[in-house]
C-alpha positions as a printed NumPy array, in Angstrom:
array([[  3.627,  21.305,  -8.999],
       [  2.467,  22.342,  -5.912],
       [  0.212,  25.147,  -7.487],
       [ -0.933,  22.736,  -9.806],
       [ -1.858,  20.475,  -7.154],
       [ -4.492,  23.467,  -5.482],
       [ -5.331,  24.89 ,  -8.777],
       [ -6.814,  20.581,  -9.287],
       [ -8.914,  20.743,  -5.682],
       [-10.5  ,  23.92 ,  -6.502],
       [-11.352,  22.008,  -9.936],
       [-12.132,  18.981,  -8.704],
       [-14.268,  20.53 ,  -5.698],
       [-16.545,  22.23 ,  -7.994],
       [-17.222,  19.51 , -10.005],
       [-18.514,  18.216,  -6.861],
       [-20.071,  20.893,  -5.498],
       [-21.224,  21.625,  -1.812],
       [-18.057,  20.996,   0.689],
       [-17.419,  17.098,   0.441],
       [-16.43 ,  15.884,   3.978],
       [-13.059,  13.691,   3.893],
       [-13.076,  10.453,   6.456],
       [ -9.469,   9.692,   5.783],
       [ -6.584,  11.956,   4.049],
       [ -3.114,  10.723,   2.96 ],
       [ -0.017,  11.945,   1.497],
       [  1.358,   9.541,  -0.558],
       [  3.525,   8.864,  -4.247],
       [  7.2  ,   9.255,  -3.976],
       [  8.207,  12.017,  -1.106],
       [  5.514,  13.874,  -0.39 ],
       [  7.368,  16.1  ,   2.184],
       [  9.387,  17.647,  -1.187],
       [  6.694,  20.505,  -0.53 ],
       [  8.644,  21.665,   2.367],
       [  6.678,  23.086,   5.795],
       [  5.423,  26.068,   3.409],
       [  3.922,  23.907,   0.539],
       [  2.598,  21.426,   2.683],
       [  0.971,  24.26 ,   4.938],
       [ -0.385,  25.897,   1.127],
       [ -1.933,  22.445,   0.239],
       [ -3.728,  21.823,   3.464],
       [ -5.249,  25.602,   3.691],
       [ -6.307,  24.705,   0.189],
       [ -8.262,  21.643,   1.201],
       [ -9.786,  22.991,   3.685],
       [-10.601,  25.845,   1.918],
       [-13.186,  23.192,  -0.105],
       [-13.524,  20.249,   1.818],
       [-14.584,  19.237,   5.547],
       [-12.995,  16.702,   7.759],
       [-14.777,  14.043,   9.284],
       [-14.867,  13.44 ,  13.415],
       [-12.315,  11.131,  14.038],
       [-10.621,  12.217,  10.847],
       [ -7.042,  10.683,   9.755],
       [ -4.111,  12.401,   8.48 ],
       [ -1.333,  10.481,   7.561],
       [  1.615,  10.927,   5.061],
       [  4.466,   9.063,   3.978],
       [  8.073,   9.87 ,   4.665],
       [ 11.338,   9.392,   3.567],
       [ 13.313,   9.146,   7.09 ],
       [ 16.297,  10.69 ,   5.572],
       [ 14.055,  13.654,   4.926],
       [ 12.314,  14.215,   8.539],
       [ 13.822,  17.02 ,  10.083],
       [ 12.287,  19.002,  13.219],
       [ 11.341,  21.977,  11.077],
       [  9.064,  19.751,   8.741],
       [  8.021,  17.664,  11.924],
       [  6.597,  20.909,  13.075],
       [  4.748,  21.867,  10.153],
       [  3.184,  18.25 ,  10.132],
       [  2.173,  18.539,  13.662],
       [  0.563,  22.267,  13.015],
       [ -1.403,  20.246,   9.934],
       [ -2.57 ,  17.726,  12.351],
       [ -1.054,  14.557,  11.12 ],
       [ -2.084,  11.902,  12.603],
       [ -0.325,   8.61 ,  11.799],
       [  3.246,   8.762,   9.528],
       [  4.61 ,   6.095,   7.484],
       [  8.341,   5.53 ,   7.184],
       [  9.924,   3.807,   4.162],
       [ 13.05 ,   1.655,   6.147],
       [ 13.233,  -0.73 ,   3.463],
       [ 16.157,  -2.413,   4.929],
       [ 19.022,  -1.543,   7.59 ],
       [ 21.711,  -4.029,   6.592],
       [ 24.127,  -1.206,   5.058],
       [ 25.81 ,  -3.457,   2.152],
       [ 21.813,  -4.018,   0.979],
       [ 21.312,  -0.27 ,   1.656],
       [ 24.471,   0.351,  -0.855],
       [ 23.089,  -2.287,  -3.062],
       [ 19.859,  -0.177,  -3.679],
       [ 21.58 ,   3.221,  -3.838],
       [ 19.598,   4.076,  -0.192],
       [ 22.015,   4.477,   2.458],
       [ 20.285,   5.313,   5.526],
       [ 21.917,   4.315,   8.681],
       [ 19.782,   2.943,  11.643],
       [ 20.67 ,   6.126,  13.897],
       [ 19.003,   8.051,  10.968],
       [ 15.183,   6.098,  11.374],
       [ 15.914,   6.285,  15.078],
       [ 15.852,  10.066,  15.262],
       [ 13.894,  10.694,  12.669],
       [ 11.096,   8.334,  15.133],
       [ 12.172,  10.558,  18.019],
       [ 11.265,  13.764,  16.279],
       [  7.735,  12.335,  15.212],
       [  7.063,  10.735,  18.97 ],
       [  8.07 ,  14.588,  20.404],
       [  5.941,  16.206,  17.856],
       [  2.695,  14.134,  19.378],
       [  2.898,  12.014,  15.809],
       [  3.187,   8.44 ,  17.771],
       [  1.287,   6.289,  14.96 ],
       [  3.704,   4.997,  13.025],
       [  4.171,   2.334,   9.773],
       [  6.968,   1.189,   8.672],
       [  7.314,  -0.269,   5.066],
       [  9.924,  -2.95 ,   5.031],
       [ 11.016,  -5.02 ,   2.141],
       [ 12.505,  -8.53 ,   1.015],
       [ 13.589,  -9.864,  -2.243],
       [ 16.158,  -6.908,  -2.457],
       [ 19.561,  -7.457,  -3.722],
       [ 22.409,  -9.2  ,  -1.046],
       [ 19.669,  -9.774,   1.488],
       [ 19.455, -13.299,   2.891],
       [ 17.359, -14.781,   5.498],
       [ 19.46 , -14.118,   8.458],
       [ 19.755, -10.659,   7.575],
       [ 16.048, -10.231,   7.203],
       [ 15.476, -11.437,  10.768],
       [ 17.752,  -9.003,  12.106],
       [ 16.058,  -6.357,  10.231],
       [ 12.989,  -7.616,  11.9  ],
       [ 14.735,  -7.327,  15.487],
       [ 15.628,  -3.952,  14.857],
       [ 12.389,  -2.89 ,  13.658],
       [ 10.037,  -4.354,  16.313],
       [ 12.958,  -2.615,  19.287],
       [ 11.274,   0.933,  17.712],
       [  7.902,  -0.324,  18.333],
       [  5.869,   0.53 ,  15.31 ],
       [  2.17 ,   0.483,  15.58 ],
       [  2.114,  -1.205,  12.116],
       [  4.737,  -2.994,   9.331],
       [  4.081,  -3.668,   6.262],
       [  6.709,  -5.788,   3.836],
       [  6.539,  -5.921,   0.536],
       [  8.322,  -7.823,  -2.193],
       [ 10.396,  -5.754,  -4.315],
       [  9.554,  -5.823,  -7.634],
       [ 12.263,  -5.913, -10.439],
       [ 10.688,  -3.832, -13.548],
       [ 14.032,  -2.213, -14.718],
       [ 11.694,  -2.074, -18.38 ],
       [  9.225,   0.1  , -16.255],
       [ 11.834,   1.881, -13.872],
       [ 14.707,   3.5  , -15.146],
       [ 16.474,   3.795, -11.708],
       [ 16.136,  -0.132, -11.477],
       [ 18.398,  -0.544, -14.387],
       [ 21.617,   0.59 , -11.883],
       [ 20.742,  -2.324,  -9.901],
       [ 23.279,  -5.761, -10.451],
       [ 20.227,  -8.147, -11.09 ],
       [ 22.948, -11.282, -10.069],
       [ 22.911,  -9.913,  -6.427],
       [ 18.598, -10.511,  -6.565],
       [ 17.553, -13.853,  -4.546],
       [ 16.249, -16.767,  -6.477],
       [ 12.352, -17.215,  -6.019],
       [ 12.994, -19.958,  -3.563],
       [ 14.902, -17.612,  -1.351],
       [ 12.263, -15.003,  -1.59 ],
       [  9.894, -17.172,  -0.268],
       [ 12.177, -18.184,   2.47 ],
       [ 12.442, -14.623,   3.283],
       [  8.78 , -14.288,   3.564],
       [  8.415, -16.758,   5.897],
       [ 11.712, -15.735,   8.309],
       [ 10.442, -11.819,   8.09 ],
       [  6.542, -13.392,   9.356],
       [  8.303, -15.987,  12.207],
       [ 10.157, -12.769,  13.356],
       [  7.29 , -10.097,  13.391],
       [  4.796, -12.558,  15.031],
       [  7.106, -13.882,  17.695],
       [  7.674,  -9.989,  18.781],
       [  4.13 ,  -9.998,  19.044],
       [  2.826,  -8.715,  16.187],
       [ -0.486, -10.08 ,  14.252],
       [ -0.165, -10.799,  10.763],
       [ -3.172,  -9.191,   8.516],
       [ -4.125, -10.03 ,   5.368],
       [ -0.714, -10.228,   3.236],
       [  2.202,  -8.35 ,   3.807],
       [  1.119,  -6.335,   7.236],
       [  1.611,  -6.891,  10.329],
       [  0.123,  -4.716,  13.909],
       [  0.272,  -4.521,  16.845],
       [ -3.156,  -6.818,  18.803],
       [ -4.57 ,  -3.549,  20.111],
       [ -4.668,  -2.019,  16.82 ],
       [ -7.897,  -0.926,  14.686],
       [ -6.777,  -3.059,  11.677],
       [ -6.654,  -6.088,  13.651],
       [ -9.451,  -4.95 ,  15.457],
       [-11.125,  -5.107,  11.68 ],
       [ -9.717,  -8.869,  11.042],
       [-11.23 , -10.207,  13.698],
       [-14.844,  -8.557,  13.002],
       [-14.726,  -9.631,   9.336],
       [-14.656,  -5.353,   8.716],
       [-11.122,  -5.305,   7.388],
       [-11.268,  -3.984,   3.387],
       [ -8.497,  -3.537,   0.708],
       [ -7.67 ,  -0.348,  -1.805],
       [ -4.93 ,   1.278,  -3.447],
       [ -3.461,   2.173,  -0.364],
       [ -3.246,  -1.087,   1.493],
       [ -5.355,  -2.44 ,   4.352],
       [ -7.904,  -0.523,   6.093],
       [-11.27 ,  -0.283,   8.212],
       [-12.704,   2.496,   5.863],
       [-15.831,   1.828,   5.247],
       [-16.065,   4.593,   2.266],
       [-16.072,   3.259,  -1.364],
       [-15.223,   6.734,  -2.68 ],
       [-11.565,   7.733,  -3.188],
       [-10.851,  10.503,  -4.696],
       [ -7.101,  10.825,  -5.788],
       [ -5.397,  14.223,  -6.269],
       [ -1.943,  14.981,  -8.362],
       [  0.346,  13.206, -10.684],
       [ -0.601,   9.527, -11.502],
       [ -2.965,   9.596,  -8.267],
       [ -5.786,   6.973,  -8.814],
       [ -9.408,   7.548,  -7.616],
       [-12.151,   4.817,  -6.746],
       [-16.449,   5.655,  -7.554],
       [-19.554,   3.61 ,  -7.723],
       [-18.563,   3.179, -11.692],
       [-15.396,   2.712, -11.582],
       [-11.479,   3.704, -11.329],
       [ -9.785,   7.015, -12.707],
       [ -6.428,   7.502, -12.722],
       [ -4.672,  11.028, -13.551],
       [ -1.902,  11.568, -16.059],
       [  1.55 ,  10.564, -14.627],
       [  3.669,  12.955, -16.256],
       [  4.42 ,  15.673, -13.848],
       [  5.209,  18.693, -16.616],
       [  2.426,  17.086, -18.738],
       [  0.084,  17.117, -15.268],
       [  1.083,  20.495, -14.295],
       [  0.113,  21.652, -17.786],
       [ -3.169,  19.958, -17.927],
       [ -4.028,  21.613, -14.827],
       [ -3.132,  25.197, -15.713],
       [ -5.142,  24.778, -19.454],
       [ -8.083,  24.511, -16.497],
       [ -8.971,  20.692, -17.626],
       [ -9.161,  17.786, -15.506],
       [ -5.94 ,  15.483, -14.745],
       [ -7.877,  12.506, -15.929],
       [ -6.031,  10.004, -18.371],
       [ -7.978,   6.962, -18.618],
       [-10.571,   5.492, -16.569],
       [-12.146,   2.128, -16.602],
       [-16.135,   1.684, -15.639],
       [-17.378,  -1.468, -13.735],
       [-20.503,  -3.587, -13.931],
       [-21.926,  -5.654, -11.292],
       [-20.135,  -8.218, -12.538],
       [-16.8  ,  -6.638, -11.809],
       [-17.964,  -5.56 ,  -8.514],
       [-18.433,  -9.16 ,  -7.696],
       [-15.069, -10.095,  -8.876],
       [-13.882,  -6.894,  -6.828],
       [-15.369,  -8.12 ,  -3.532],
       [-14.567, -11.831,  -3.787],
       [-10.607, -10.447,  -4.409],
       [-11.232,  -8.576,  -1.237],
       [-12.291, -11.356,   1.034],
       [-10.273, -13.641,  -0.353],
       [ -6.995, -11.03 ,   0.72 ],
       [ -8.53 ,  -9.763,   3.728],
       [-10.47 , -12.969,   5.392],
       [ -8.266, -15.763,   2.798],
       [-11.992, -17.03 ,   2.809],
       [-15.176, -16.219,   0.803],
       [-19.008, -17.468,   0.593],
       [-19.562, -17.423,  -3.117],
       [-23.127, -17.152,  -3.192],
       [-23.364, -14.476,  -0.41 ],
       [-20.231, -12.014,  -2.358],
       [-21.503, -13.   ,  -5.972],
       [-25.183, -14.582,  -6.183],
       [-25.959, -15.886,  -9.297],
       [-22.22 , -15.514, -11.181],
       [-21.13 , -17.722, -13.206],
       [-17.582, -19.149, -12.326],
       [-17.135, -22.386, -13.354],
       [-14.082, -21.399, -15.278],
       [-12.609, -19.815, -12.588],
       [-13.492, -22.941, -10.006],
       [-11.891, -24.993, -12.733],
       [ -8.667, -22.79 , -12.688],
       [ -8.448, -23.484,  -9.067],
       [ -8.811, -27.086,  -8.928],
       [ -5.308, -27.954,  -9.183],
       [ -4.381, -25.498,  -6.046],
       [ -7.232, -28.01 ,  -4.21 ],
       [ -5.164, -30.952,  -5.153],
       [ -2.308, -29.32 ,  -3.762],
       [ -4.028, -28.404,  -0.474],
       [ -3.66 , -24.313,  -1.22 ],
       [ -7.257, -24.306,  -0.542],
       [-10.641, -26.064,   0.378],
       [-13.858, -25.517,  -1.954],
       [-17.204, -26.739,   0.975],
       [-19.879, -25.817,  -1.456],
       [-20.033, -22.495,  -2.242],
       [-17.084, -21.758,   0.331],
       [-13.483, -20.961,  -0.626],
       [-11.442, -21.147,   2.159],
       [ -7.246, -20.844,   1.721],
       [ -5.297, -22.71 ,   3.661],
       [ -2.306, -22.259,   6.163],
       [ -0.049, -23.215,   3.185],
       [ -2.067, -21.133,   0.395],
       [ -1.833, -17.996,   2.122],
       [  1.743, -17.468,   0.636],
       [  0.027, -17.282,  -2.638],
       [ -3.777, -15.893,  -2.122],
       [ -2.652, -13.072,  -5.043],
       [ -2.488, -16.282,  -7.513],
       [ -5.711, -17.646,  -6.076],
       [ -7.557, -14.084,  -5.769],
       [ -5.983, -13.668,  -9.792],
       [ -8.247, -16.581, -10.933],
       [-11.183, -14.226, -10.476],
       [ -9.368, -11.264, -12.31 ],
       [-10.517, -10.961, -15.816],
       [ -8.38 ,  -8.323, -16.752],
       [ -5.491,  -9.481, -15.328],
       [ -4.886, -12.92 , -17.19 ],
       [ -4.497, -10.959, -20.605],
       [ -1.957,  -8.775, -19.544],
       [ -0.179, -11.009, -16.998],
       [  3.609, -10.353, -18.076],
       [  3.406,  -7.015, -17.118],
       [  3.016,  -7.234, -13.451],
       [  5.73 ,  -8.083, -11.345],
       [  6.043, -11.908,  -9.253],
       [  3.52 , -12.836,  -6.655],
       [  5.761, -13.418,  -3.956]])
């Protein structure tokens, strides 16, 4: 895989030509650190090898804390990663056992400790709720635990039960899930806890610290939304490398075969990764930015985001989330309320096209 992986950023580089420079680079999909301090060493001279990096460039990767020993620290530090992003999911053991993840507290602890030595001090953790046995007491104390590490930045997410999608899903006892009603409650008890350590809440699902450059963004009205979460990149170009990776351009989104034997294979015929695409107008781009606002801001001018579009369907979808108080409609203003925010995915949906066709496949909005 991993020769795969360089053999598809010497393609992809001279498609491009020149020596692109890179603003922001991440490591993401499942485990990233699977490569091992040699692979991830190979991939890096590789990218450099055909890109530049940016002043002020980020580096950041995600990491399994079970996985983070000091030999790999080392090899991320000699990489120059800059920010690390640890999937804790839960500490309560008997949910831990429930999800076929045990990883003890002492383990996130030290695998912190190794980052912090190694000069890697920007840290994310991704937390979740909606997992089986977990309750709202439980969820706090999560929370307590957390916020005595001190990341710079959490982000919680509602797991989503696909076992049709997921085969490892299948192992888990869907009679130990919450109800929907307890998920919410979950929500709510995981936000009350974060905030009250002092944490801001941005957009949906993240919370950072006051100091940090994504609240920084919420308060300027610069915060923006992709396939990797929240962020103050200002760059509308993504380009996605390896299995199933997804890449953004000025006409639209390409995503890469997610087979890795069938990627690998692709690669080393010497064609492109590419699966299937989809190409946007300006009236998707519309849609795309009033979604954005609407997640980032939970507020949108319509005329400014989509001038002359015509969404009197869409207003007419919303009106019985106005009745409800969810949101406020001034004019050409959409604002989301206190209460709304819970749900801004179901609002933001409204102005989805594609979406409302193929709604049963995605996974509950809370």
């Amino acid at each position: 895989y991993r020769r795969a992986l360089e053999a598809e950023i010497d393609l992809v580089a001279g498609f491009i030509g020149g020596k692109p420079g890179i603003a922001r680079l991440h490591w993401g999909g499942g485990t990233p650190s699977i490569l091992g301090p040699r692979g991830l060493r190979s991939v890096i001279t590789a990218i450099r090898r055909r890109f530049s990096f940016d002043v002020g460039f980020e580096h950041a990767i995600e990491l399994d804390p079970r996985h983070v020993t000091p030999a790999l620290v080392k090899a991320l530090s000699e990489i120059g990663i800059t920010r690390a992003s640890l999937g804790v999911q839960d500490v309560n053991p008997l949910v831990q056992a429930a999800i076929g993840r045990l990883q003890p507290l002492v383990v996130i602890e030290v695998a912190i400790e190794h980052l912090r030595s190694a000069g890697i001090t920007s840290l994310n953790f991704d937390l979740m709720y909606g997992l089986p046995l977990q309750t709202v007491e439980s969820v706090r104390k999560t929370c307590n635990l957390v916020a005595a590490m001190a990341p710079d930045r959490i982000s919680c997410f509602g797991y989503a039960h696909l076992p049709r999608l997921k085969a490892n899903q299948r192992r888990i006892d869907e009679a130990k899930l919450p109800s929907q009603d307890q998920r919410i409650d979950q929500a709510e008890a995981i936000a009350e806890a974060l905030v009250r350590h002092g944490y801001r809440r941005i957009g949906i699902d993240h919370f950072v610290k006051p100091g940090d450059a994504l609240a920084r963004a919420a308060v300027s009205g610069t915060l923006h939304r992709n396939f990797q979460g929240y962020t103050d990149d200002t760059s509308r170009v993504l380009l996605g490398l390896g299995a199933s990776s997804i890449s953004t351009f000025a006409g639209g989104f390409i995503q890469n075969v997610g087979d890795v034997p069938r990627y690998v294979s692709t690669i080393e015929a010497g064609s492109l990764a590419s699966a299937r695409g989809c190409g946007v107008g300006e009236g998707d781009r519309q849609r795309g930015r009033i979604i954005e606002r609407l997640m980032c801001d939970f507020a949108v001018d319509l005329d400014t985001v989509a001038p002359g579009a015509d969404l009197h369907d869409e207003m007419a979808m919303l009106a019985p989330m106005q009745w409800d108080g969810l949101i406020e409609i001034k004019g050409a203003r959409l604002t989301v309320t206190e209460a709304g925010r819970p749900v801004v995915r179901v609002i933001a949906a409204a102005f989805d096209t594609y979406r409302r066709a193929r709604a049963a496949q995605f996974s509950k909005a809370i």
